Coordinates of C-alpha atoms and ligand atoms in Angstrom, one line a residue:
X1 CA 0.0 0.0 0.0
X2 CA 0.8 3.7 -0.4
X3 CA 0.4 6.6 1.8
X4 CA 1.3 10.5 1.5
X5 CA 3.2 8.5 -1.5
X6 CA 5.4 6.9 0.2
X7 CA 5.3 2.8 -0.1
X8 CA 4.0 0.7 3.1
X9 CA 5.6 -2.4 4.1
X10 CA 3.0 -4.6 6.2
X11 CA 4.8 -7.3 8.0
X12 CA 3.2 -9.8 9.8
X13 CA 4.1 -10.9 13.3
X14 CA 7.5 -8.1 13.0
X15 CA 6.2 -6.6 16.2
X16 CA 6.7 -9.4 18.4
X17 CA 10.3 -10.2 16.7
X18 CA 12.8 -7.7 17.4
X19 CA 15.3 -9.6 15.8
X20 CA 13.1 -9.4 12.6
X21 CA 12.7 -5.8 13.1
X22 CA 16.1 -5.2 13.5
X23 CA 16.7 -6.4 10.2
X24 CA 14.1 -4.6 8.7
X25 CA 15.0 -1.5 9.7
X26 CA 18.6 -2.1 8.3
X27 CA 17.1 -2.9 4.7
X28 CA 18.2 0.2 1.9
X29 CA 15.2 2.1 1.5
X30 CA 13.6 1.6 4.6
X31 CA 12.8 4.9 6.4
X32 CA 10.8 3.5 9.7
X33 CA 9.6 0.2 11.3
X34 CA 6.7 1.0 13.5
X35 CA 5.0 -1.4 15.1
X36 CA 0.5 -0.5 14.5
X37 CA -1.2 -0.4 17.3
X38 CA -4.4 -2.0 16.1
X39 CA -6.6 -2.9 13.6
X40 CA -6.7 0.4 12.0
X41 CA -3.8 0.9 9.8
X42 CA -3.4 3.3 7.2
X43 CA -5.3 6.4 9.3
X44 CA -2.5 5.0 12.5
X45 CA -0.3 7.7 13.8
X46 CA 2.4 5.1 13.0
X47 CA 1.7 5.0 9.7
X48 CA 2.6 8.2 8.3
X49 CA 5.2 10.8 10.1
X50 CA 3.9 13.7 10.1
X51 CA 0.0 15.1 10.1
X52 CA -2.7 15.1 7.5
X53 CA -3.5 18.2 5.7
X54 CA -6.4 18.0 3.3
X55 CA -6.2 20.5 0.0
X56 CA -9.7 21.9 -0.4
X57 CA -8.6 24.6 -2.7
X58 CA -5.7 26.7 -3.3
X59 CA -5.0 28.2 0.6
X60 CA -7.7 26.3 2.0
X61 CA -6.5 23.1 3.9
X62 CA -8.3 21.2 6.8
X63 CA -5.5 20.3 9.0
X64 CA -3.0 23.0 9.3
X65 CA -3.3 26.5 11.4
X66 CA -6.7 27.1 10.6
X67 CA -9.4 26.5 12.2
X68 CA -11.6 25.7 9.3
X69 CA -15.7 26.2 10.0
X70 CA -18.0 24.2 7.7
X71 CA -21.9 25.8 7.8
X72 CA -24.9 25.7 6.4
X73 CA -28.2 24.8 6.5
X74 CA -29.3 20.9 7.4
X75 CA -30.8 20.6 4.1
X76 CA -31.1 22.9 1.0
X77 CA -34.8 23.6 0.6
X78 CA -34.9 26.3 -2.2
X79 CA -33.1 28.7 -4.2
X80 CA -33.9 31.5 -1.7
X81 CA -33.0 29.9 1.6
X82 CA -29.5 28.3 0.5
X83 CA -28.1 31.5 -1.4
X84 CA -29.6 33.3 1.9
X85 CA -27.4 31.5 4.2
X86 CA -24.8 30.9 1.7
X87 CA -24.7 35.1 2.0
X88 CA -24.9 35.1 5.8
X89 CA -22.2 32.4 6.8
X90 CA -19.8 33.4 4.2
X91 CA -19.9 36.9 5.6
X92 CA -19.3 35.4 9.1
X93 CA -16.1 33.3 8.4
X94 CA -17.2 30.1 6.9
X95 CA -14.6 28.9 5.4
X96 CA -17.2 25.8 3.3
X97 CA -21.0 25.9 2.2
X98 CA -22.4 22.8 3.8
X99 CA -25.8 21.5 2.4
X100 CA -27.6 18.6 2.3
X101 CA -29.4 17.7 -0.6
X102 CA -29.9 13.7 -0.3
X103 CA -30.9 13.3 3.4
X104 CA -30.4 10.3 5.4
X105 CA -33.9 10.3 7.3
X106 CA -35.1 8.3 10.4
X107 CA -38.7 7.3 8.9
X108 CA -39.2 7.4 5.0
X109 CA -42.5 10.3 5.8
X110 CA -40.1 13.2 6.2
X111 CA -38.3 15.6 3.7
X112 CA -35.9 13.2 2.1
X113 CA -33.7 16.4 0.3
X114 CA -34.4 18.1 -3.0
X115 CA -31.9 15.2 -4.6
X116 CA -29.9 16.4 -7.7
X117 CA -31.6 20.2 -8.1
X118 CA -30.4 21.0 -4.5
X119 CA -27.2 19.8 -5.3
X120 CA -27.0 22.2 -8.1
X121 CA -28.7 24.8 -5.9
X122 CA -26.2 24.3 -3.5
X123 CA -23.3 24.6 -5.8
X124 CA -24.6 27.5 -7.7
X125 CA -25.0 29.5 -4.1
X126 CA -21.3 28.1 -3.5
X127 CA -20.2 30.1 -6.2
X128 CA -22.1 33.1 -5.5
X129 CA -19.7 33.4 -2.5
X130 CA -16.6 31.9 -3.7
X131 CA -17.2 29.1 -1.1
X132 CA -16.4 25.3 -1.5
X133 CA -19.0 23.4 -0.8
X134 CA -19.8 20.1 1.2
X135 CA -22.2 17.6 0.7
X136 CA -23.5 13.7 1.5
X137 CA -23.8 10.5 -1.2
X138 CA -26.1 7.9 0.8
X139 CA -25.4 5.2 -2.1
X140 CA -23.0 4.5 -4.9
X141 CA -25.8 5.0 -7.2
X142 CA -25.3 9.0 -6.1
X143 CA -21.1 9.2 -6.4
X144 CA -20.5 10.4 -9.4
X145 CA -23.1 12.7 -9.5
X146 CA -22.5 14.1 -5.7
X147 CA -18.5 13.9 -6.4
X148 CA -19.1 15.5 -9.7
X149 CA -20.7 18.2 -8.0
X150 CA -18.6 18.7 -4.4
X151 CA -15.4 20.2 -3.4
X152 CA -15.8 17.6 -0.2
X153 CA -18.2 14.6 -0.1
X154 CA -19.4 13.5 3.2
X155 CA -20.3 10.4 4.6
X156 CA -23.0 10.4 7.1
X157 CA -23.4 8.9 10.6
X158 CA -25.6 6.0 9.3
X159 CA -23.2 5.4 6.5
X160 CA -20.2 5.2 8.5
X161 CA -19.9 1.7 8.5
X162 CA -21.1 0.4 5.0
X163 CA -18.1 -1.0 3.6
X164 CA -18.9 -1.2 0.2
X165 CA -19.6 2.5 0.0
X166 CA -16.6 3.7 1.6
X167 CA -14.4 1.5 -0.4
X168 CA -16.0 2.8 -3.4
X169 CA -15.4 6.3 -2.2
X170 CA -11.7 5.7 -1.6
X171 CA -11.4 4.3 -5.3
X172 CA -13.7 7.0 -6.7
X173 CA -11.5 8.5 -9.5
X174 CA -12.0 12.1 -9.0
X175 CA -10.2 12.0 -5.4
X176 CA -12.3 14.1 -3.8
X177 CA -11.6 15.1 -0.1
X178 CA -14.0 13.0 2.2
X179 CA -15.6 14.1 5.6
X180 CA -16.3 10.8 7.5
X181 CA -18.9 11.4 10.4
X182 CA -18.4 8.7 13.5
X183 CA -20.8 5.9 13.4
X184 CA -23.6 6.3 16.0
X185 CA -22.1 3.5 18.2
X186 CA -18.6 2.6 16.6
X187 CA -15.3 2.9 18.8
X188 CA -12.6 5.6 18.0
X189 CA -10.7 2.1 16.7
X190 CA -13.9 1.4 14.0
X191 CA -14.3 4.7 13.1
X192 CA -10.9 4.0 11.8
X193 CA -11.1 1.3 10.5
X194 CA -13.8 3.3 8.0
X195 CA -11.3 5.9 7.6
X196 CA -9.0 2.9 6.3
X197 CA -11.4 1.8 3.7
X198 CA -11.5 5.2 1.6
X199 CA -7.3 5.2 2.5
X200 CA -7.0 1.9 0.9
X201 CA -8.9 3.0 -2.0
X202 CA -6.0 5.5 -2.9
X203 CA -7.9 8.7 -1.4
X204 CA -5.4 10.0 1.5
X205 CA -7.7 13.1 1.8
X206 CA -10.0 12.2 4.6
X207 CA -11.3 14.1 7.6
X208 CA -13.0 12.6 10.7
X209 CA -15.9 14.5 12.3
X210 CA -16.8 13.3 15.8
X211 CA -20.6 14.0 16.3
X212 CA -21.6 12.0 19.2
X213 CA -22.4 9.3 20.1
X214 CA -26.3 7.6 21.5
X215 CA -25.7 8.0 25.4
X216 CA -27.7 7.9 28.6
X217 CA -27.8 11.8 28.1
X218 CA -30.6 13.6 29.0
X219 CA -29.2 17.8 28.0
X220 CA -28.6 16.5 24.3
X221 CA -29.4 15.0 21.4
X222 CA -26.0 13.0 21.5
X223 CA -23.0 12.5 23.5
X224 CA -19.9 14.2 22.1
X225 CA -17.2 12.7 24.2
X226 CA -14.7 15.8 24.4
X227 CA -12.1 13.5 25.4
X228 CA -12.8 11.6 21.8
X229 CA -10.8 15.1 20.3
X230 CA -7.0 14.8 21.6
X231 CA -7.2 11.1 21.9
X232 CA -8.0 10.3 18.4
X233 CA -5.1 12.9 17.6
X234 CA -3.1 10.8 19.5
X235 CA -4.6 7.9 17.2
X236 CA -4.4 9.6 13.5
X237 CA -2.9 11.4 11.6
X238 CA -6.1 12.7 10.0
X239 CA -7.3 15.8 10.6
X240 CA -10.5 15.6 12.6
X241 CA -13.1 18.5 13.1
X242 CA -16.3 18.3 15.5
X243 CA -20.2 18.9 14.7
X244 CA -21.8 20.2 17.4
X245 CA -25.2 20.7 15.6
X246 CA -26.1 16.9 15.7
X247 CA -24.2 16.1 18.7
X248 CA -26.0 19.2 20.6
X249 CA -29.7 18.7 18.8
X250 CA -30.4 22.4 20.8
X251 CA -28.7 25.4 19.1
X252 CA -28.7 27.1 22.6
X253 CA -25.7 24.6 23.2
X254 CA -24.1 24.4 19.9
X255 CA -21.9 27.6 20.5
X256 CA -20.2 26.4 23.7
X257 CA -19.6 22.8 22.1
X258 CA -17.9 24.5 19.7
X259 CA -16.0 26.5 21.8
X260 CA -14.7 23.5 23.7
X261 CA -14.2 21.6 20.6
X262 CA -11.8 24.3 19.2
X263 CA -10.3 24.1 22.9
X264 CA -9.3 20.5 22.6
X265 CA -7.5 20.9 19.4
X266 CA -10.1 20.0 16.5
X267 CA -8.9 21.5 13.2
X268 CA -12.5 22.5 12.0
X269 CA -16.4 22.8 12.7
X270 CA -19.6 21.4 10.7
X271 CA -21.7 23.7 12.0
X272 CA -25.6 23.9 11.0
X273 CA -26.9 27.7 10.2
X274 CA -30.7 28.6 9.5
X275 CA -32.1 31.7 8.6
X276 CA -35.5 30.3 9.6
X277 CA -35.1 27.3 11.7
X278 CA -38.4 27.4 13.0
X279 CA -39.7 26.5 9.1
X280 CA -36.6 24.2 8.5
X281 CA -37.5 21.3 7.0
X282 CA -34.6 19.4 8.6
X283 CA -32.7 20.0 11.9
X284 CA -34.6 23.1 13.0
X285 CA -34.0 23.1 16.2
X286 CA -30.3 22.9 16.1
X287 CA -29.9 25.5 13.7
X288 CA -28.0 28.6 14.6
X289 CA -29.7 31.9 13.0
X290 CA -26.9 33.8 11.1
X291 CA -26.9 36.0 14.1
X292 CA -26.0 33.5 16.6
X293 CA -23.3 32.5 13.9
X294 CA -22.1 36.0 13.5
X295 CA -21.5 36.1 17.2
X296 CA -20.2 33.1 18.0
X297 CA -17.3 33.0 15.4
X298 CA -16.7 36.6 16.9
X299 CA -15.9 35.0 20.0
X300 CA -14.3 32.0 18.6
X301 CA -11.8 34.2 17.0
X302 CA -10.1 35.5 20.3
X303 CA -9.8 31.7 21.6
X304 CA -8.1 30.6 18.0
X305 CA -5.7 33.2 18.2
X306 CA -4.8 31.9 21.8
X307 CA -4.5 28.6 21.2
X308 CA -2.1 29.8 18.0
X309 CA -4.7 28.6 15.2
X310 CA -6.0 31.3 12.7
X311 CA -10.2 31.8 12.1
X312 CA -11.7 33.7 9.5
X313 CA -13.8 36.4 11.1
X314 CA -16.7 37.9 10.6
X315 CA -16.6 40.7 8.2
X316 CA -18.6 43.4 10.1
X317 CA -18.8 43.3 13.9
X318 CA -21.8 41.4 14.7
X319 CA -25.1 43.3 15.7
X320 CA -26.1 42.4 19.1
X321 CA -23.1 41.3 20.8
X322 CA -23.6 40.6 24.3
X323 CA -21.3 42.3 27.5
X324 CA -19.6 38.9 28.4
X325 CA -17.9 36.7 25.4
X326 CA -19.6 33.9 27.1
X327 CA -22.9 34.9 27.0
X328 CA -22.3 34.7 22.9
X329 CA -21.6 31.2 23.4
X330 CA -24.9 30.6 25.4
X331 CA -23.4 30.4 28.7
X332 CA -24.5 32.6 31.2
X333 CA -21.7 35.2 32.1
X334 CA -20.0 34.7 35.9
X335 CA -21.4 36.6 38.6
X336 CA -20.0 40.2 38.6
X337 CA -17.5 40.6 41.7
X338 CA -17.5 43.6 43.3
Ligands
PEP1 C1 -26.0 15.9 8.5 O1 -24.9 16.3 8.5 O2 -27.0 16.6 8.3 C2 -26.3 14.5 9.0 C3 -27.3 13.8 8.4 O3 -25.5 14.1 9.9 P1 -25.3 12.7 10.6 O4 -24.9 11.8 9.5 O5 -24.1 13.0 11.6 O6 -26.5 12.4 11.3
MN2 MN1 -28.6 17.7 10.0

């Protein structure tokens, strides 16, 4: 196998001979003998010296410095509300149009996406504001159509552990970058062990998004383990960015999950944005309003610079903006002392 183009020697049983190792190592063009720490291979730290950074487009990179924010609506619904948000979240730092326009649903009754015209609507609002743009494929049947149309395909939650779509993915010839969401119950070692799948297909540009898990939670719609964020880093060498909108479920919480996601070294956000959530169609009520959005990547931007990662700001300083950064992030400010 190959990775970051350099050629991968899998030896079986090397770990538990250091003799064999030895000799390995000593072997002309052998960098590195590592011994992988699991079942997960090509995504190990071991693998691959060094960190993951995925190209979106020229000076765009999940990975690096910046703290990269994904947002958009749940699902596009119209021409009006996607280049709407499209406007608002590219005028607040987003650095990627996210939209879904086939939409994995929990019963077959609800709003299943526009299909191909919202893809095209999404791409078309995309363009509008010079953003990249991020969407799902739920089946093969949808690849090249959904890769044809994306700067960044994403794999869903449900998805996250059908085999036969992420080893299409990673053998899909136009390479596109791949967000892989964490399967609803899967361990930081099977989500993986996905990741692996697209790698072994020849696509090395994969991101991991941690969106919680099902939990005994009562405050949230899912359990983001923050702990999940600097021990996969210690795992992978893939960059790996949080979603607080499904993990939170409440857009009251979302901007203080980000916060603490950015805190414990995500490279990036997928972040949902309505302009009316109460009519969404999808996700309502974990929607941020632009405004929300507006302030919270205000506040976002002091922390990046702190933690020495960039963030795209807001253009204009957002209306509204409360006394206490907290309060921006839905957190009630401290007590005043005296
Ligand atoms: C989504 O991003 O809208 C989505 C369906 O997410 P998940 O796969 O995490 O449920
Ligand atoms: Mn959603």
């Amino acid at each position: 196998v190959r990775l970051g183009g350099c050629p991968l020697l899998l030896v079986r049983g090397a770990a538990d001979d250091p003799d064999l190792a030895r000799r390995l190592a000593r072997l002309p063009g052998v960098a590195r003998v590592a011994a992988l720490p699991g079942p997960h291979l090509l995504s190990a730290r071991e693998t691959f010296a060094g960190r993951t950074r995925v190209p979106i487009r020229p000076g765009l990179e999940v990975g690096g410095g910046e703290f990269v924010v994904m947002a958009g609506p749940c699902a596009v619904e119209g021409e009006e509300q996607i280049r709407t948000i499209a406007a608002a979240v590219a005028a607040n730092g987003a650095r990627v149009l996210r939209g879904g326009a086939f939409k994995p649903r929990t019963t077959p009754i609800c709003f299943q996406g526009l299909g191909s015209p919202g893809l095209e609507l999404l791409d078309r609002a995309g363009r509008e504001q010079r953003l990249p743009i991020i969407s799902e494929a739920l089946a093969q049947r949808q690849l090249d159509e959904v890769a044809g149309r994306v700067d960044l395909l994403q794999v869903g939650m449900r998805n996250a552990l059908n085999y036969t779509l992420l080893a299409e993915i990673g053998r899909h010839p136009l390479r596109r970058p791949v967000l892989i969401k964490c399967g609803i119950g899967a361990t930081l070692r099977e989500f993986l062990c996905a990741a692996d799948y697209v790698l072994s297909g020849g696509n090395q540009n994969v991101i991991l998004c941690l969106r919680g898990s099902a939990g005994f939670g009562c405050s949230s719609r899912a359990v983001l383990n923050m702990a999940d964020i600097p021990a996969l880093r210690r795992m992978t060498h893939l960059p790996i960015v949080g979603d607080p909108s499904h993990a939170a479920g409440r857009r009251e919480l979302v901007p203080a999950l980000s916060a603490a996601a950015l805190a414990a070294g995500a490279d990036g956000l997928l972040v949902e944005v309505h302009d009316r959530p109460d009519q969404a169609l999808c996700d309502g009520p974990q929607a941020l309003t632009p405004e929300q959005f507006g302030r919270m990547m205000f506040r976002l931007g002091p922390l990046a610079a702190a933690l020495g990662r960039t963030l795209a700001s807001p253009a204009r300083p957002p209306v509204g903006l409360e006394a206490h950064p907290l309060a921006d992030l839905g957190v009630e400010a401290p007590a005043a002392h005296a």
